[in-house]
Amino acid sequence: MLVKRLFSILVLTFLLSPLCVNASGDSSAQSEPNVKTEIKEYIGHHLQDSYDFTIWHEYGIGFPLPIILVDEGFHLFMSSKFHHGEAVAESNGKYYKIFHGKIYRTDAEGTIEMDEATHHPSNVKPLDFSITKNVFSIILISILIFWLFRNFAKSYQHSMIPNKKGRLLEPLVVFIRDDIAIPNIGKKSYGQYMPYLLTVFFFIWFLNLAGMTPLGIGVTNNIAVTFGLALITFIITQFTAKKSYWAHIFWMPGVPTPMKVILAPIELLGVFVKPFALMIRLYANMTAGHVVIMSIIGLLYVFNNWFATGAFLGLTLFLSVLELLVAFLQAYIFTMLTALYFGAAAAEHDDHH
Amino acid sequence: MEKLLNDFSVGLFFWQMIVFLVLLFLLKKYAWTAILVSVKAREDKIKEGLEAADKAKEMMRQMKEDNEELLAKARLEREGIIKAAREAKDKMISDAKLKASEEADKVIKSAQEAIKAEKNAAMNEIKTHVAELSISIAEKILKKELAADGKQNELIEAAMNESKLN
């Protein structure tokens, strides 16, 4: 009880302290905007993909990753050529420069011409298939997942009870089967969807967790990644759909004919909205989580005093724990909804809606 | 939205799809099938074990019931035997009693008969004695009486009268 009360007092002080600082005058007004913009840039930078694997930006700790470009030919070189985006890289007689996290083709001096109307560079953007930090992380995490589960699966060869790692993972596998797949898809046809549900769950969860590490691998807060996952869910749903699924979309049984006509376009739209919602939900949740935590850490530097340091550190810790939960929850929700859509596709009965 | 589209990285999408699909394929082939099959097999085994345990329990219960039934039967039988034995004993006793009393009656009867016979014999003997005695007395009297002649005739006449009256 006491701890709880102390905590609520602490939280209240967090909420009030910005007001106090603002009220106390702007003695440090000179440096504050700089700190704020720096934090904003840092967060933006953190959320963005990058061409080299930076572990500690200030000290240059990290390693370069391969750049693969398709631009009137094939270009392959290491990202160290860019010198962290400061230099112009030359490959097969063409020059490239990183501008705002994207590679543009430039001249030898690296001139970026800005389009006045759109505020985007008008330089040519080559097709970029680089192994970026996110791609590298995805590969790394995928290898980790495969190694973990291969090991886990192998341990069944010796006994009916898995090894230590397996004992940790097995309840999750059983959880996905018994609490996600079977209730939503049904006992008859859940088997064919299990590999995808399991893979997608652990893929998202592990990547979310990787995003929690100080390495700053924000894979699941990238729309391209969530789009890919949602796309696979969409494709599997459409291709395994039974007759009843299409009937429910185009000619809803059990409603009057005029309603059927009205419902058809709505339901058809729903087919696309569902995976779209999946994509946005995961992307937005993970992005928001990162932004909030990094902003709170940033506040440490804005209110540069001992009290704020302690307070915001505590809040960061609390939010990090919350994010840990969200990491699991988002993986669960994605898998759950995917199973729900599969369930609608696999349903053969016409008795419920 | 425009920022999102601008941020959309085709390369990342491309690699992500490839890596994910390869991961899906590999995991399906080398992990999920084995894991799911093993988990299912174990669950089935546990289920079977539980069912077998239930069956054994049921069997035990049945056996116990049978035993109890058997015991009850045995008890009943024992009671029957005891009862029969008791009856037999009672019967034997009563039979013995009956026989004894019969025997006693017989003995008494024969004793009575013997007594009666003895008595009759004694009576007969006494009768003969008395007859002999009375004859001898009568002889003596007659000898004395008949010493006088008149008396003899008188007697004959009296005897004659008497026999006529009979």
Short mmCIF file of C-alpha atoms in Angstrom, two decimals:
data_model
loop_
_atom_site.label_atom_id
_atom_site.label_comp_id
_atom_site.label_asym_id
_atom_site.label_seq_id
_atom_site.Cartn_x
_atom_site.Cartn_y
_atom_site.Cartn_z
CA MET A 1 0.00 0.00 0.00
CA LEU A 2 2.71 2.45 1.04
CA VAL A 3 4.69 1.69 -2.09
CA LYS A 4 1.61 2.28 -4.18
CA ARG A 5 0.95 5.63 -2.54
CA LEU A 6 4.55 6.69 -2.91
CA PHE A 7 4.40 5.71 -6.53
CA SER A 8 1.26 7.74 -7.18
CA ILE A 9 2.84 10.76 -5.50
CA LEU A 10 5.85 10.29 -7.71
CA VAL A 11 3.71 10.10 -10.82
CA LEU A 12 1.84 13.23 -9.79
CA THR A 13 5.08 15.06 -9.37
CA PHE A 14 6.12 14.03 -12.86
CA LEU A 15 2.94 15.46 -14.22
CA LEU A 16 3.35 18.72 -12.35
CA SER A 17 7.06 19.22 -12.70
CA PRO A 18 7.00 20.48 -16.30
CA LEU A 19 4.60 23.23 -15.19
CA CYS A 20 6.93 24.20 -12.37
CA VAL A 21 9.88 24.39 -14.67
CA ASN A 22 7.98 26.49 -17.17
CA ALA A 23 6.75 28.79 -14.43
CA SER A 24 10.15 29.23 -12.89
CA GLY A 25 11.27 31.36 -15.82
CA ASP A 26 13.45 30.77 -18.79
CA SER A 27 16.93 31.13 -17.51
CA SER A 28 18.03 28.22 -19.65
CA ALA A 29 15.92 29.19 -22.64
CA GLN A 30 19.01 29.47 -24.76
CA SER A 31 20.05 25.84 -24.56
CA GLU A 32 16.64 24.23 -24.27
CA PRO A 33 15.46 24.38 -27.89
CA ASN A 34 18.76 22.86 -28.94
CA VAL A 35 18.34 19.96 -26.55
CA LYS A 36 14.76 19.49 -27.63
CA THR A 37 15.49 19.42 -31.34
CA GLU A 38 18.43 17.17 -30.71
CA ILE A 39 16.19 14.73 -28.83
CA LYS A 40 13.58 14.91 -31.57
CA GLU A 41 16.20 14.17 -34.19
CA TYR A 42 17.62 11.39 -32.09
CA ILE A 43 14.24 9.72 -31.73
CA GLY A 44 13.56 10.08 -35.43
CA HIS A 45 16.94 8.64 -36.16
CA HIS A 46 16.35 5.78 -33.76
CA LEU A 47 13.05 4.83 -35.38
CA GLN A 48 14.55 4.91 -38.84
CA ASP A 49 16.31 2.12 -40.56
CA SER A 50 20.00 2.70 -41.16
CA TYR A 51 22.63 1.47 -43.54
CA ASP A 52 25.13 0.43 -40.92
CA PHE A 53 24.76 -1.39 -37.64
CA THR A 54 25.47 1.31 -35.10
CA ILE A 55 25.73 0.27 -31.50
CA TRP A 56 27.11 3.49 -30.05
CA HIS A 57 26.79 6.40 -32.38
CA GLU A 58 29.00 8.87 -30.47
CA TYR A 59 31.95 6.55 -30.28
CA GLY A 60 31.50 5.07 -33.71
CA ILE A 61 31.04 1.57 -32.37
CA GLY A 62 29.32 -0.57 -34.96
CA PHE A 63 29.96 -2.25 -38.25
CA PRO A 64 29.10 -1.54 -41.88
CA LEU A 65 26.52 -3.56 -43.82
CA PRO A 66 26.38 -4.35 -47.53
CA ILE A 67 24.60 -1.92 -49.83
CA ILE A 68 22.84 -3.50 -52.80
CA LEU A 69 21.45 -1.13 -55.41
CA VAL A 70 19.76 -1.79 -58.73
CA ASP A 71 20.28 1.32 -60.83
CA GLU A 72 21.01 0.67 -64.50
CA GLY A 73 23.09 -2.25 -63.34
CA PHE A 74 23.91 -3.94 -60.10
CA HIS A 75 25.87 -2.22 -57.34
CA LEU A 76 27.27 -3.94 -54.28
CA PHE A 77 29.50 -2.21 -51.77
CA MET A 78 29.86 -1.79 -48.02
CA SER A 79 28.11 1.05 -46.25
CA SER A 80 31.44 2.18 -44.79
CA LYS A 81 31.91 3.98 -48.13
CA PHE A 82 29.33 6.55 -46.98
CA HIS A 83 31.23 7.33 -43.77
CA HIS A 84 27.98 7.46 -41.79
CA GLY A 85 26.21 9.38 -44.49
CA GLU A 86 28.79 12.13 -44.68
CA ALA A 87 30.58 11.04 -47.81
CA VAL A 88 29.57 10.36 -51.41
CA ALA A 89 29.99 6.72 -52.34
CA GLU A 90 31.13 5.74 -55.83
CA SER A 91 30.17 2.43 -57.40
CA ASN A 92 30.57 1.36 -61.06
CA GLY A 93 30.92 4.95 -62.20
CA LYS A 94 27.84 6.23 -60.31
CA TYR A 95 27.75 8.39 -57.20
CA TYR A 96 25.39 7.94 -54.28
CA LYS A 97 24.64 9.89 -51.15
CA ILE A 98 22.44 9.25 -48.13
CA PHE A 99 19.94 12.03 -47.52
CA HIS A 100 17.45 11.70 -44.63
CA GLY A 101 18.03 7.96 -44.43
CA LYS A 102 17.53 7.26 -48.14
CA ILE A 103 20.07 6.69 -50.88
CA TYR A 104 19.97 9.09 -53.85
CA ARG A 105 22.03 9.15 -57.01
CA THR A 106 24.08 12.32 -57.17
CA ASP A 107 26.98 13.77 -59.03
CA ALA A 108 30.55 13.41 -57.84
CA GLU A 109 30.14 16.30 -55.38
CA GLY A 110 27.01 14.82 -53.87
CA THR A 111 24.61 17.66 -54.72
CA ILE A 112 21.04 17.07 -53.60
CA GLU A 113 18.55 19.12 -55.60
CA MET A 114 15.43 19.91 -53.62
CA ASP A 115 12.03 19.99 -55.26
CA GLU A 116 10.43 23.21 -54.09
CA ALA A 117 6.86 21.95 -54.26
CA THR A 118 7.17 18.68 -52.35
CA HIS A 119 10.27 19.38 -50.25
CA HIS A 120 11.68 16.10 -51.41
CA PRO A 121 14.90 15.67 -53.33
CA SER A 122 14.39 15.42 -57.07
CA ASN A 123 17.43 13.18 -57.44
CA VAL A 124 16.98 9.68 -58.80
CA LYS A 125 16.26 7.06 -56.15
CA PRO A 126 17.84 3.73 -57.10
CA LEU A 127 16.07 0.48 -56.27
CA ASP A 128 17.45 -0.24 -52.86
CA PHE A 129 17.88 -3.86 -51.77
CA SER A 130 20.53 -3.13 -49.18
CA ILE A 131 21.02 -5.32 -46.18
CA THR A 132 20.10 -2.55 -43.77
CA LYS A 133 20.18 -2.71 -40.00
CA ASN A 134 16.57 -3.95 -39.96
CA VAL A 135 17.17 -6.60 -42.62
CA PHE A 136 20.28 -7.70 -40.78
CA SER A 137 18.33 -7.88 -37.52
CA ILE A 138 15.52 -9.83 -39.14
CA ILE A 139 18.02 -12.36 -40.48
CA LEU A 140 19.77 -12.59 -37.11
CA ILE A 141 16.54 -13.00 -35.16
CA SER A 142 15.24 -15.53 -37.69
CA ILE A 143 18.39 -17.60 -37.28
CA LEU A 144 17.96 -17.37 -33.51
CA ILE A 145 14.33 -18.46 -33.74
CA PHE A 146 15.19 -21.32 -36.06
CA TRP A 147 18.06 -22.47 -33.85
CA LEU A 148 15.88 -22.29 -30.73
CA PHE A 149 12.99 -24.22 -32.14
CA ARG A 150 15.12 -26.72 -34.05
CA ASN A 151 16.84 -27.49 -30.77
CA PHE A 152 13.50 -27.67 -29.00
CA ALA A 153 12.05 -29.98 -31.64
CA LYS A 154 15.10 -32.23 -31.56
CA SER A 155 14.85 -32.66 -27.80
CA TYR A 156 11.68 -34.68 -28.33
CA GLN A 157 13.70 -37.40 -30.01
CA HIS A 158 15.16 -38.47 -26.70
CA SER A 159 12.19 -38.15 -24.42
CA MET A 160 8.61 -37.02 -24.29
CA ILE A 161 9.61 -34.05 -22.18
CA PRO A 162 11.55 -31.32 -23.98
CA ASN A 163 14.82 -29.80 -22.78
CA LYS A 164 15.06 -26.73 -20.59
CA LYS A 165 14.64 -24.23 -23.42
CA GLY A 166 11.79 -26.28 -24.76
CA ARG A 167 10.03 -26.33 -21.44
CA LEU A 168 9.96 -22.55 -21.62
CA LEU A 169 8.71 -22.48 -25.21
CA GLU A 170 6.35 -25.44 -25.14
CA PRO A 171 3.65 -23.74 -23.05
CA LEU A 172 3.61 -20.92 -25.59
CA VAL A 173 3.23 -23.35 -28.48
CA VAL A 174 0.44 -25.13 -26.62
CA PHE A 175 -1.09 -21.75 -25.75
CA ILE A 176 -1.19 -20.75 -29.41
CA ARG A 177 -2.70 -24.09 -30.33
CA ASP A 178 -5.29 -24.32 -27.54
CA ASP A 179 -6.18 -20.69 -26.93
CA ILE A 180 -5.67 -19.08 -30.31
CA ALA A 181 -5.93 -21.63 -33.11
CA ILE A 182 -8.52 -24.14 -31.92
CA PRO A 183 -11.12 -21.69 -30.50
CA ASN A 184 -10.94 -19.41 -33.54
CA ILE A 185 -10.43 -21.83 -36.40
CA GLY A 186 -12.01 -25.00 -35.07
CA LYS A 187 -10.67 -28.43 -34.34
CA LYS A 188 -11.19 -29.65 -37.87
CA SER A 189 -8.98 -27.36 -39.91
CA TYR A 190 -6.67 -25.61 -37.45
CA GLY A 191 -3.76 -27.91 -38.28
CA GLN A 192 -2.94 -26.41 -41.66
CA TYR A 193 -2.67 -22.90 -40.19
CA MET A 194 -0.55 -23.80 -37.18
CA PRO A 195 2.89 -23.38 -38.81
CA TYR A 196 2.06 -19.86 -39.94
CA LEU A 197 0.45 -18.83 -36.64
CA LEU A 198 3.41 -20.13 -34.64
CA THR A 199 5.96 -18.56 -36.95
CA VAL A 200 4.25 -15.19 -37.05
CA PHE A 201 3.79 -15.12 -33.29
CA PHE A 202 7.39 -15.87 -32.43
CA PHE A 203 8.68 -13.71 -35.27
CA ILE A 204 6.81 -10.65 -34.04
CA TRP A 205 7.44 -11.34 -30.38
CA PHE A 206 11.18 -11.85 -30.78
CA LEU A 207 11.51 -8.80 -33.01
CA ASN A 208 9.51 -6.73 -30.52
CA LEU A 209 11.80 -7.91 -27.75
CA ALA A 210 14.84 -7.17 -29.85
CA GLY A 211 13.43 -3.67 -30.19
CA MET A 212 13.49 -3.35 -26.41
CA THR A 213 17.24 -3.85 -26.26
CA PRO A 214 19.58 -0.85 -26.27
CA LEU A 215 20.78 -1.98 -29.71
CA GLY A 216 17.84 -0.03 -31.04
CA ILE A 217 16.58 -2.57 -33.53
CA GLY A 218 13.15 -1.22 -34.36
CA VAL A 219 11.99 -3.78 -36.89
CA THR A 220 8.33 -4.12 -36.03
CA ASN A 221 7.88 -0.35 -35.95
CA ASN A 222 8.59 -0.32 -39.64
CA ILE A 223 5.55 -0.26 -41.89
CA ALA A 224 7.23 -2.38 -44.57
CA VAL A 225 7.63 -5.26 -42.11
CA THR A 226 4.08 -5.14 -40.78
CA PHE A 227 2.80 -4.74 -44.33
CA GLY A 228 4.62 -7.92 -45.33
CA LEU A 229 3.17 -9.89 -42.44
CA ALA A 230 -0.35 -8.58 -43.02
CA LEU A 231 0.00 -9.38 -46.73
CA ILE A 232 0.83 -13.02 -45.98
CA THR A 233 -2.16 -13.25 -43.65
CA PHE A 234 -4.34 -11.74 -46.37
CA ILE A 235 -3.07 -14.14 -49.04
CA ILE A 236 -3.46 -17.23 -46.86
CA THR A 237 -6.97 -16.14 -45.86
CA GLN A 238 -8.11 -15.73 -49.48
CA PHE A 239 -6.49 -18.87 -50.76
CA THR A 240 -7.74 -21.21 -48.07
CA ALA A 241 -11.23 -19.72 -48.00
CA LYS A 242 -14.13 -22.12 -48.36
CA LYS A 243 -17.36 -21.51 -50.23
CA SER A 244 -19.12 -20.26 -47.11
CA TYR A 245 -16.57 -17.44 -46.69
CA TRP A 246 -17.28 -16.04 -50.13
CA ALA A 247 -20.99 -16.52 -49.61
CA HIS A 248 -20.78 -14.40 -46.47
CA ILE A 249 -19.04 -11.66 -48.41
CA PHE A 250 -21.03 -11.47 -51.63
CA TRP A 251 -24.40 -12.92 -50.71
CA MET A 252 -24.86 -12.82 -46.96
CA PRO A 253 -27.18 -15.66 -46.01
CA GLY A 254 -30.06 -14.99 -43.69
CA VAL A 255 -30.71 -11.33 -44.55
CA PRO A 256 -33.26 -9.81 -46.97
CA THR A 257 -32.12 -9.36 -50.58
CA PRO A 258 -31.76 -5.53 -50.53
CA MET A 259 -29.54 -5.90 -47.48
CA LYS A 260 -27.47 -8.46 -49.33
CA VAL A 261 -26.80 -5.91 -52.05
CA ILE A 262 -25.83 -3.28 -49.49
CA LEU A 263 -23.69 -5.64 -47.45
CA ALA A 264 -21.67 -7.00 -50.37
CA PRO A 265 -19.46 -3.91 -50.94
CA ILE A 266 -19.07 -3.39 -47.20
CA GLU A 267 -17.97 -6.96 -46.69
CA LEU A 268 -15.68 -6.78 -49.70
CA LEU A 269 -14.08 -3.68 -48.23
CA GLY A 270 -13.74 -5.54 -44.94
CA VAL A 271 -11.62 -8.17 -46.66
CA PHE A 272 -8.98 -5.52 -47.25
CA VAL A 273 -9.56 -3.47 -44.13
CA LYS A 274 -8.88 -6.41 -41.84
CA PRO A 275 -5.25 -7.02 -42.85
CA PHE A 276 -4.75 -3.28 -43.20
CA ALA A 277 -5.80 -2.88 -39.56
CA LEU A 278 -3.37 -5.65 -38.63
CA MET A 279 -0.57 -3.78 -40.34
CA ILE A 280 -1.35 -0.40 -38.80
CA ARG A 281 -2.00 -1.78 -35.31
CA LEU A 282 1.36 -3.46 -34.96
CA TYR A 283 3.24 -0.60 -36.60
CA ALA A 284 1.55 2.11 -34.56
CA ASN A 285 1.79 0.32 -31.23
CA MET A 286 5.45 -0.42 -31.54
CA THR A 287 6.28 3.02 -32.88
CA ALA A 288 4.30 4.72 -30.14
CA GLY A 289 5.98 2.62 -27.47
CA HIS A 290 9.42 3.56 -28.73
CA VAL A 291 8.55 7.22 -29.09
CA VAL A 292 7.11 7.43 -25.58
CA ILE A 293 10.05 5.70 -23.92
CA MET A 294 12.61 7.70 -25.83
CA SER A 295 10.76 10.94 -25.16
CA ILE A 296 10.75 10.22 -21.44
CA ILE A 297 14.44 9.46 -21.55
CA GLY A 298 14.84 12.69 -23.51
CA LEU A 299 13.06 14.60 -20.75
CA LEU A 300 15.96 13.61 -18.49
CA TYR A 301 18.11 15.96 -20.52
CA VAL A 302 15.49 18.69 -20.81
CA PHE A 303 15.04 18.95 -17.01
CA ASN A 304 18.64 18.61 -16.17
CA ASN A 305 18.35 18.25 -12.38
CA TRP A 306 18.65 15.42 -9.90
CA PHE A 307 14.96 15.17 -9.11
CA ALA A 308 13.85 14.87 -12.71
CA THR A 309 16.62 12.40 -13.37
CA GLY A 310 15.34 10.06 -10.68
CA ALA A 311 11.74 10.59 -11.52
CA PHE A 312 12.03 10.07 -15.26
CA LEU A 313 14.36 7.15 -14.80
CA GLY A 314 11.69 5.50 -12.65
CA LEU A 315 9.01 6.30 -15.19
CA THR A 316 11.18 4.94 -17.99
CA LEU A 317 11.67 1.74 -16.07
CA PHE A 318 7.94 1.44 -15.51
CA LEU A 319 7.16 2.11 -19.15
CA SER A 320 9.82 -0.33 -20.25
CA VAL A 321 8.15 -3.05 -18.24
CA LEU A 322 4.86 -2.02 -19.81
CA GLU A 323 6.47 -2.19 -23.25
CA LEU A 324 7.71 -5.66 -22.45
CA LEU A 325 4.10 -6.61 -21.91
CA VAL A 326 3.05 -4.77 -25.07
CA ALA A 327 5.71 -6.68 -27.01
CA PHE A 328 4.01 -9.92 -26.07
CA LEU A 329 0.52 -8.49 -26.36
CA GLN A 330 1.00 -7.19 -29.89
CA ALA A 331 2.40 -10.53 -31.03
CA TYR A 332 -0.58 -12.19 -29.37
CA ILE A 333 -3.11 -9.81 -30.92
CA PHE A 334 -1.62 -10.16 -34.39
CA THR A 335 -1.71 -13.94 -34.13
CA MET A 336 -5.16 -13.93 -32.55
CA LEU A 337 -6.70 -11.77 -35.27
CA THR A 338 -4.92 -13.73 -37.96
CA ALA A 339 -6.43 -16.89 -36.50
CA LEU A 340 -9.83 -15.18 -36.41
CA TYR A 341 -9.61 -14.32 -40.13
CA PHE A 342 -8.46 -17.84 -40.91
CA GLY A 343 -11.37 -19.13 -38.88
CA ALA A 344 -13.80 -17.13 -41.03
CA ALA A 345 -12.12 -18.47 -44.15
CA ALA A 346 -12.12 -22.08 -43.00
CA ALA A 347 -15.67 -22.09 -41.64
CA GLU A 348 -18.00 -24.38 -43.52
CA HIS A 349 -21.19 -23.98 -41.54
CA ASP A 350 -23.80 -21.37 -42.33
CA ASP A 351 -25.53 -21.17 -38.99
CA HIS A 352 -23.73 -18.24 -37.39
CA HIS A 353 -22.51 -14.83 -38.42
CA MET B 1 0.02 8.90 -44.76
CA GLU B 2 2.39 10.53 -47.21
CA LYS B 3 5.19 10.17 -44.71
CA LEU B 4 4.32 6.52 -44.28
CA LEU B 5 4.44 5.92 -48.02
CA ASN B 6 7.65 7.85 -48.25
CA ASP B 7 9.12 5.80 -45.42
CA PHE B 8 8.05 2.56 -47.01
CA SER B 9 11.21 0.72 -47.86
CA VAL B 10 10.84 -1.68 -50.78
CA GLY B 11 14.16 -3.32 -49.96
CA LEU B 12 13.19 -4.00 -46.39
CA PHE B 13 9.82 -5.39 -47.53
CA PHE B 14 11.55 -7.60 -50.09
CA TRP B 15 14.08 -9.02 -47.65
CA GLN B 16 11.55 -9.35 -44.87
CA MET B 17 9.25 -11.41 -47.08
CA ILE B 18 12.06 -13.66 -48.23
CA VAL B 19 13.47 -14.19 -44.75
CA PHE B 20 10.04 -14.73 -43.24
CA LEU B 21 8.94 -17.22 -45.88
CA VAL B 22 12.20 -19.12 -45.64
CA LEU B 23 11.86 -19.13 -41.85
CA LEU B 24 8.26 -20.31 -42.16
CA PHE B 25 9.28 -23.11 -44.51
CA LEU B 26 12.26 -24.23 -42.43
CA LEU B 27 10.39 -24.10 -39.14
CA LYS B 28 7.47 -25.98 -40.62
CA LYS B 29 9.76 -28.67 -41.96
CA TYR B 30 12.19 -28.96 -39.08
CA ALA B 31 10.41 -27.73 -35.99
CA TRP B 32 6.65 -27.21 -35.91
CA THR B 33 5.64 -30.59 -37.24
CA ALA B 34 7.92 -32.44 -34.82
CA ILE B 35 6.89 -30.25 -31.88
CA LEU B 36 3.16 -30.45 -32.56
CA VAL B 37 3.28 -34.18 -33.20
CA SER B 38 5.30 -34.79 -30.05
CA VAL B 39 3.08 -32.60 -27.91
CA LYS B 40 0.01 -34.34 -29.29
CA ALA B 41 1.58 -37.76 -28.75
CA ARG B 42 2.40 -36.90 -25.17
CA GLU B 43 -1.05 -35.51 -24.54
CA ASP B 44 -2.58 -38.66 -25.99
CA LYS B 45 -0.33 -40.77 -23.81
CA ILE B 46 -1.29 -38.82 -20.71
CA LYS B 47 -4.92 -39.11 -21.67
CA GLU B 48 -4.53 -42.83 -22.22
CA GLY B 49 -2.73 -43.16 -18.90
CA LEU B 50 -5.49 -41.30 -17.13
CA GLU B 51 -8.10 -43.42 -18.81
CA ALA B 52 -6.20 -46.57 -17.89
CA ALA B 53 -5.97 -45.36 -14.32
CA ASP B 54 -9.69 -44.71 -14.30
CA LYS B 55 -10.28 -48.15 -15.72
CA ALA B 56 -8.04 -49.71 -13.09
CA LYS B 57 -9.88 -47.79 -10.42
CA GLU B 58 -13.18 -49.02 -11.79
CA MET B 59 -11.81 -52.55 -11.85
CA MET B 60 -10.65 -52.22 -8.27
CA ARG B 61 -14.05 -50.98 -7.29
CA GLN B 62 -15.67 -53.89 -9.10
CA MET B 63 -13.31 -56.33 -7.43
CA LYS B 64 -13.99 -54.86 -4.05
CA GLU B 65 -17.69 -55.10 -4.71
CA ASP B 66 -17.24 -58.70 -5.77
CA ASN B 67 -15.22 -59.42 -2.69
CA GLU B 68 -17.81 -57.87 -0.49
CA GLU B 69 -20.50 -59.84 -2.23
CA LEU B 70 -18.46 -62.98 -1.77
CA LEU B 71 -17.89 -62.16 1.86
CA ALA B 72 -21.57 -61.49 2.40
CA LYS B 73 -22.35 -64.78 0.72
CA ALA B 74 -19.84 -66.59 2.90
CA ARG B 75 -21.26 -64.97 5.96
CA LEU B 76 -24.74 -65.98 4.95
CA GLU B 77 -23.54 -69.50 4.29
CA ARG B 78 -21.81 -69.65 7.64
CA GLU B 79 -24.93 -68.47 9.34
CA GLY B 80 -26.87 -71.12 7.47
CA ILE B 81 -24.40 -73.78 8.52
CA ILE B 82 -24.47 -72.65 12.12
CA LYS B 83 -28.21 -72.56 12.06
CA ALA B 84 -28.37 -76.04 10.56
CA ALA B 85 -25.89 -77.29 13.13
CA ARG B 86 -27.88 -75.76 15.92
CA GLU B 87 -31.02 -77.30 14.56
CA ALA B 88 -29.30 -80.63 14.23
CA LYS B 89 -28.05 -80.35 17.77
CA ASP B 90 -31.50 -79.41 19.05
CA LYS B 91 -32.98 -82.25 17.11
CA MET B 92 -30.42 -84.66 18.41
CA ILE B 93 -31.06 -83.55 21.95
CA SER B 94 -34.77 -83.75 21.56
CA ASP B 95 -34.47 -87.09 19.80
CA ALA B 96 -32.24 -88.36 22.54
CA LYS B 97 -34.68 -87.07 25.12
CA LEU B 98 -37.54 -88.73 23.34
CA LYS B 99 -35.67 -91.94 23.00
CA ALA B 100 -34.62 -91.84 26.59
CA SER B 101 -38.12 -91.23 27.78
CA GLU B 102 -39.38 -93.94 25.50
CA GLU B 103 -36.74 -96.26 26.84
CA ALA B 104 -37.64 -95.28 30.34
CA ASP B 105 -41.28 -95.87 29.59
CA LYS B 106 -40.41 -99.20 28.12
CA VAL B 107 -38.31 -100.11 31.15
CA ILE B 108 -41.03 -98.95 33.47
CA LYS B 109 -43.62 -100.80 31.47
CA SER B 110 -41.63 -103.99 31.46
CA ALA B 111 -40.89 -103.51 35.13
CA GLN B 112 -44.57 -103.03 35.75
CA GLU B 113 -45.34 -106.08 33.71
CA ALA B 114 -42.72 -108.04 35.57
CA ILE B 115 -44.13 -106.80 38.83
CA LYS B 116 -47.62 -107.70 37.66
CA ALA B 117 -46.44 -111.15 36.65
CA GLU B 118 -44.61 -111.59 39.89
CA LYS B 119 -47.65 -110.40 41.72
CA ASN B 120 -49.85 -112.77 39.80
CA ALA B 121 -47.43 -115.58 40.46
CA ALA B 122 -47.29 -114.65 44.10
CA MET B 123 -51.05 -114.41 44.22
CA ASN B 124 -51.37 -117.77 42.52
CA GLU B 125 -48.94 -119.24 44.93
CA ILE B 126 -50.76 -117.68 47.82
CA LYS B 127 -54.03 -118.94 46.35
CA THR B 128 -52.71 -122.47 46.06
CA HIS B 129 -51.26 -122.22 49.53
CA VAL B 130 -54.50 -120.91 50.86
CA ALA B 131 -56.39 -123.62 48.98
CA GLU B 132 -54.09 -126.29 50.23
CA LEU B 133 -54.31 -124.84 53.70
CA SER B 134 -58.04 -124.61 53.58
CA ILE B 135 -58.26 -128.14 52.15
CA SER B 136 -56.04 -129.43 54.90
CA ILE B 137 -58.04 -127.53 57.48
CA ALA B 138 -61.21 -128.74 55.88
CA GLU B 139 -59.82 -132.25 55.87
CA LYS B 140 -58.98 -131.94 59.50
CA ILE B 141 -62.39 -130.51 60.30
CA LEU B 142 -64.10 -133.06 58.14
CA LYS B 143 -62.13 -135.82 59.78
CA LYS B 144 -63.27 -134.59 63.14
CA GLU B 145 -66.82 -133.85 62.09
CA LEU B 146 -67.23 -136.96 60.18
CA ALA B 147 -66.21 -139.01 63.05
CA ALA B 148 -69.91 -138.95 63.96
CA ASP B 149 -72.27 -140.57 61.33
CA GLY B 150 -75.10 -138.18 61.68
CA LYS B 151 -72.98 -135.35 60.83
CA GLN B 152 -71.85 -136.88 57.56
CA ASN B 153 -75.36 -137.16 56.27
CA GLU B 154 -76.20 -133.71 57.33
CA LEU B 155 -73.33 -132.33 55.44
CA ILE B 156 -74.14 -134.19 52.35
CA GLU B 157 -77.66 -132.95 52.50
CA ALA B 158 -76.53 -129.38 53.02
CA ALA B 159 -74.08 -129.60 50.13
CA MET B 160 -76.78 -131.09 48.01
CA ASN B 161 -79.12 -128.22 48.82
CA GLU B 162 -76.59 -125.77 48.06
CA SER B 163 -75.77 -127.19 44.70
CA LYS B 164 -79.45 -127.28 43.85
CA LEU B 165 -79.78 -123.65 44.59
CA ASN B 166 -76.91 -122.90 42.29
#
